[in-house]
Amino acid sequence: GAVVSQHPSWVICKSGTSVKIECRSLDFQATTMFWYRQFPKQSLMLMATSNEGSKATYEQGVEKDKFLINHASLTLSTLTVTSAHPEDSSFYICSARVGVIPDTQYFGPGTRLTVL
Amino acid sequence: GDSVTQMEGPVTLSEEAFLTINCTYTATGYPSLFWYVQYPGEGLQLLLKATKADDKGSNKGFEATYRKETTSFHLEKGSVQVSDSAVYFCALSEDNRKLIWGLGTSLAVNP
């Protein structure tokens, strides 16, 4: 149980286009979902926290107009990278949490975004 | 601010070798400490945790002890298997707030 999927697993796009990444909790309802970004040889960086039906809370330094997060249901959150540029190329990971304790987070396998 | 430092990899071992992956932390209070593992092609999953000083977390033959005096939470396993090949992340959380992550250590176990 407690499986989180992400789609797509990898995507290549042209500079200036927008890309949407989906995160789904397959067998449970998640009160909170998180979006992380990971650069090569660096630790996971939390981008934003979203609760179903409310606006996402972005971490300092993360552009909310650049990285649009929608959490329309208890099983789906989406991250849209708008007007993507090569510096947005990265590994994006989502997680879903039941309750408030950090170790109840379940992680998706990640999405590799490459912007040409 | 809070931070986590773990040893750089990659670590390459032969099957049945002893494993240690070092992790130290800085925190203003008394954090909970975690080890997460990411197997190839899969999402991160919690391996073990400890919530207070001197606690020992254990799972799948792995152990880590919360050492407040040395601010450490080193991961150990007495005899690794090929199936343990993965990336291991040390992390902390204070007051159930967001997780602070280490860089991750890649482990490759050869038969």
Tab-separated table of C-alpha atoms in Angstrom:
chain	number	residue	atom	x	y	z
A	1	GLY	CA	0.000	0.000	0.000
A	2	ALA	CA	0.827	3.713	0.123
A	3	VAL	CA	1.944	4.074	-3.473
A	4	VAL	CA	2.534	7.434	-5.102
A	5	SER	CA	2.893	7.714	-8.848
A	6	GLN	CA	4.253	10.514	-10.991
A	7	HIS	CA	3.628	11.146	-14.643
A	8	PRO	CA	5.546	11.532	-16.813
A	9	SER	CA	8.702	9.881	-15.550
A	10	TRP	CA	10.754	11.981	-17.932
A	11	VAL	CA	10.029	14.820	-20.315
A	12	ILE	CA	12.014	16.851	-22.797
A	13	CYS	CA	10.632	20.187	-23.938
A	14	LYS	CA	11.650	23.294	-25.799
A	15	SER	CA	12.512	26.507	-24.038
A	16	GLY	CA	9.432	28.691	-23.525
A	17	THR	CA	6.913	25.892	-23.319
A	18	SER	CA	5.027	24.784	-20.218
A	19	VAL	CA	5.181	21.323	-18.712
A	20	LYS	CA	2.717	19.700	-16.322
A	21	ILE	CA	3.735	16.941	-13.912
A	22	GLU	CA	1.120	14.874	-12.119
A	23	CYS	CA	1.427	13.303	-8.701
A	24	ARG	CA	-1.153	10.759	-7.584
A	25	SER	CA	-1.648	8.823	-4.371
A	26	LEU	CA	-2.984	5.529	-5.695
A	27	ASP	CA	-4.390	3.797	-2.656
A	28	PHE	CA	-4.831	6.455	-0.003
A	29	GLN	CA	-6.028	10.001	0.433
A	30	ALA	CA	-3.314	12.531	1.090
A	31	THR	CA	-4.047	15.551	3.219
A	32	THR	CA	-0.834	17.201	2.124
A	33	MET	CA	1.410	16.882	-0.891
A	34	PHE	CA	4.926	18.199	-1.289
A	35	TRP	CA	7.003	19.079	-4.304
A	36	TYR	CA	10.778	18.777	-4.212
A	37	ARG	CA	13.506	19.572	-6.640
A	38	GLN	CA	16.827	17.775	-6.775
A	39	PHE	CA	19.903	18.957	-8.591
A	40	PRO	CA	22.752	16.550	-9.400
A	41	LYS	CA	24.825	15.805	-6.315
A	42	GLN	CA	22.637	18.032	-4.146
A	43	SER	CA	20.052	17.329	-1.536
A	44	LEU	CA	16.323	17.490	-2.037
A	45	MET	CA	15.027	21.029	-1.922
A	46	LEU	CA	11.455	21.527	-0.811
A	47	MET	CA	9.681	23.801	-3.269
A	48	ALA	CA	6.174	23.959	-1.894
A	49	THR	CA	3.586	22.356	0.319
A	50	SER	CA	-0.007	22.002	-0.808
A	51	ASN	CA	-3.158	21.023	0.985
A	52	GLU	CA	-6.205	19.883	-0.905
A	53	GLY	CA	-8.469	22.747	-1.841
A	54	SER	CA	-6.172	25.539	-0.742
A	55	LYS	CA	-3.308	27.522	-2.184
A	56	ALA	CA	0.153	26.060	-2.007
A	57	THR	CA	2.725	27.432	0.409
A	58	TYR	CA	5.982	28.101	-1.387
A	59	GLU	CA	9.428	28.028	0.153
A	60	GLN	CA	11.528	31.148	0.107
A	61	GLY	CA	13.123	31.730	-3.263
A	62	VAL	CA	10.668	29.616	-5.235
A	63	GLU	CA	8.707	31.599	-7.823
A	64	LYS	CA	5.047	30.765	-7.426
A	65	ASP	CA	4.173	32.192	-10.839
A	66	LYS	CA	6.824	29.996	-12.396
A	67	PHE	CA	5.908	26.790	-10.614
A	68	LEU	CA	2.136	26.504	-10.477
A	69	ILE	CA	0.783	23.930	-8.073
A	70	ASN	CA	-2.771	22.683	-8.073
A	71	HIS	CA	-4.112	20.244	-5.510
A	72	ALA	CA	-7.642	19.696	-6.699
A	73	SER	CA	-8.359	16.453	-4.888
A	74	LEU	CA	-7.045	14.294	-2.067
A	75	THR	CA	-5.323	12.027	-4.577
A	76	LEU	CA	-3.952	14.400	-7.208
A	77	SER	CA	-1.559	17.324	-7.249
A	78	THR	CA	-0.019	18.890	-10.335
A	79	LEU	CA	3.092	20.996	-10.824
A	80	THR	CA	3.230	23.125	-13.956
A	81	VAL	CA	6.556	24.628	-14.930
A	82	THR	CA	5.575	27.656	-16.984
A	83	SER	CA	7.713	29.092	-19.756
A	84	ALA	CA	10.423	26.578	-18.996
A	85	HIS	CA	14.080	27.463	-19.513
A	86	PRO	CA	17.198	25.283	-19.469
A	87	GLU	CA	17.911	26.248	-15.852
A	88	ASP	CA	14.620	24.596	-14.896
A	89	SER	CA	16.028	21.245	-15.976
A	90	SER	CA	16.038	19.099	-12.874
A	91	PHE	CA	14.595	16.073	-11.119
A	92	TYR	CA	11.196	16.843	-9.566
A	93	ILE	CA	9.865	14.622	-6.804
A	94	CYS	CA	6.474	14.698	-5.135
A	95	SER	CA	5.389	13.160	-1.884
A	96	ALA	CA	2.039	12.651	-0.217
A	97	ARG	CA	1.388	12.654	3.477
A	98	VAL	CA	-1.393	11.407	5.690
A	99	GLY	CA	-1.582	13.385	8.905
A	100	VAL	CA	1.159	15.715	10.114
A	101	ILE	CA	4.083	13.507	11.071
A	102	PRO	CA	6.981	13.821	8.606
A	103	ASP	CA	7.709	10.141	8.336
A	104	THR	CA	4.286	9.388	6.965
A	105	GLN	CA	5.354	10.892	3.648
A	106	TYR	CA	5.242	8.565	0.661
A	107	PHE	CA	7.339	9.549	-2.295
A	108	GLY	CA	6.823	9.291	-5.999
A	109	PRO	CA	9.615	7.985	-8.250
A	110	GLY	CA	10.370	11.436	-9.648
A	111	THR	CA	10.196	13.178	-13.018
A	112	ARG	CA	13.271	14.132	-15.015
A	113	LEU	CA	12.707	17.407	-16.864
A	114	THR	CA	15.098	18.485	-19.575
A	115	VAL	CA	14.550	21.852	-21.225
A	116	LEU	CA	16.385	22.370	-24.499
B	1	GLY	CA	19.699	26.924	10.254
B	2	ASP	CA	19.306	23.189	10.527
B	3	SER	CA	21.427	21.036	8.263
B	4	VAL	CA	22.428	17.454	7.578
B	5	THR	CA	25.838	16.294	6.383
B	6	GLN	CA	26.410	12.788	5.152
B	7	MET	CA	29.397	11.108	3.642
B	8	GLU	CA	29.855	11.396	-0.057
B	9	GLY	CA	29.629	8.369	-2.213
B	10	PRO	CA	29.614	6.331	-4.143
B	11	VAL	CA	30.322	3.535	-1.712
B	12	THR	CA	31.191	0.204	-3.291
B	13	LEU	CA	31.269	-2.962	-1.205
B	14	SER	CA	31.382	-6.677	-1.712
B	15	GLU	CA	28.471	-8.798	-0.575
B	16	GLU	CA	28.538	-9.586	3.170
B	17	ALA	CA	30.790	-6.608	3.937
B	18	PHE	CA	30.076	-4.259	6.837
B	19	LEU	CA	28.458	-0.958	5.947
B	20	THR	CA	28.696	2.411	7.652
B	21	ILE	CA	27.309	5.605	6.170
B	22	ASN	CA	28.082	8.607	8.328
B	23	CYS	CA	25.525	11.312	9.048
B	24	THR	CA	25.897	14.344	11.299
B	25	TYR	CA	23.479	17.157	11.875
B	26	THR	CA	23.103	20.650	13.247
B	27	ALA	CA	19.834	21.716	14.814
B	28	THR	CA	18.652	24.322	17.266
B	29	GLY	CA	16.394	21.970	19.204
B	30	TYR	CA	15.835	18.249	19.488
B	31	PRO	CA	15.042	16.914	16.050
B	32	SER	CA	13.752	13.568	14.913
B	33	LEU	CA	16.218	11.779	12.659
B	34	PHE	CA	15.524	9.592	9.658
B	35	TRP	CA	17.157	7.404	7.060
B	36	TYR	CA	15.393	7.104	3.737
B	37	VAL	CA	16.339	4.740	0.913
B	38	GLN	CA	15.730	5.040	-2.809
B	39	TYR	CA	16.043	1.850	-4.820
B	40	PRO	CA	16.617	2.174	-8.573
B	41	GLY	CA	13.502	3.375	-10.349
B	42	GLU	CA	11.488	3.731	-7.153
B	43	GLY	CA	10.472	6.550	-4.825
B	44	LEU	CA	12.127	7.352	-1.529
B	45	GLN	CA	10.923	5.234	1.349
B	46	LEU	CA	11.478	5.482	5.063
B	47	LEU	CA	14.077	2.975	6.242
B	48	LEU	CA	14.254	3.817	9.937
B	49	LYS	CA	13.905	6.667	12.381
B	50	ALA	CA	14.717	7.803	15.914
B	51	THR	CA	12.895	10.518	17.771
B	52	LYS	CA	15.069	11.151	20.833
B	53	ALA	CA	18.610	10.807	22.091
B	54	ASP	CA	19.951	7.252	22.491
B	55	ASP	CA	17.055	5.790	20.506
B	56	LYS	CA	18.075	3.116	18.035
B	57	GLY	CA	16.149	2.770	14.817
B	58	SER	CA	16.315	-0.547	12.986
B	59	ASN	CA	14.828	-2.171	9.914
B	60	LYS	CA	15.888	-4.808	7.371
B	61	GLY	CA	19.152	-5.387	9.226
B	62	PHE	CA	20.058	-1.698	9.198
B	63	GLU	CA	20.565	0.223	12.425
B	64	ALA	CA	21.242	3.811	13.450
B	65	THR	CA	21.576	5.285	16.931
B	66	TYR	CA	20.665	8.886	17.767
B	67	ARG	CA	23.827	10.294	19.411
B	68	LYS	CA	23.140	13.724	20.828
B	69	GLU	CA	26.654	14.179	22.193
B	70	THR	CA	28.191	13.766	18.740
B	71	THR	CA	25.135	15.009	16.795
B	72	SER	CA	25.305	11.888	14.678
B	73	PHE	CA	23.011	9.227	13.257
B	74	HIS	CA	25.288	6.841	11.389
B	75	LEU	CA	23.701	4.034	9.380
B	76	GLU	CA	25.162	0.551	9.794
B	77	LYS	CA	24.550	-2.955	8.516
B	78	GLY	CA	26.599	-5.957	9.440
B	79	SER	CA	26.371	-7.847	6.148
B	80	VAL	CA	25.180	-6.108	3.005
B	81	GLN	CA	23.495	-7.825	0.085
B	82	VAL	CA	23.340	-6.968	-3.599
B	83	SER	CA	19.707	-5.985	-3.061
B	84	ASP	CA	20.840	-3.204	-0.692
B	85	SER	CA	22.270	-1.285	-3.639
B	86	ALA	CA	20.460	2.055	-3.522
B	87	VAL	CA	20.828	5.710	-2.564
B	88	TYR	CA	20.529	6.426	1.161
B	89	PHE	CA	19.427	9.802	2.534
B	90	CYS	CA	19.776	11.070	6.080
B	91	ALA	CA	17.198	13.657	7.150
B	92	LEU	CA	15.949	15.525	10.189
B	93	SER	CA	12.763	17.227	11.241
B	94	GLU	CA	12.166	19.579	14.144
B	95	ASP	CA	8.711	19.843	15.709
B	96	ASN	CA	7.185	17.852	12.837
B	97	ARG	CA	8.096	20.569	10.388
B	98	LYS	CA	9.589	20.000	6.980
B	99	LEU	CA	12.312	17.461	6.398
B	100	ILE	CA	15.889	18.702	6.001
B	101	TRP	CA	17.874	16.372	3.755
B	102	GLY	CA	21.444	15.269	3.321
B	103	LEU	CA	22.935	14.904	-0.149
B	104	GLY	CA	22.412	11.175	-0.368
B	105	THR	CA	24.994	8.394	-0.528
B	106	SER	CA	24.969	5.908	-3.349
B	107	LEU	CA	25.752	2.322	-2.350
B	108	ALA	CA	26.702	-0.377	-4.825
B	109	VAL	CA	27.097	-3.937	-3.563
B	110	ASN	CA	28.904	-6.371	-5.826
B	111	PRO	CA	28.311	-10.128	-5.684
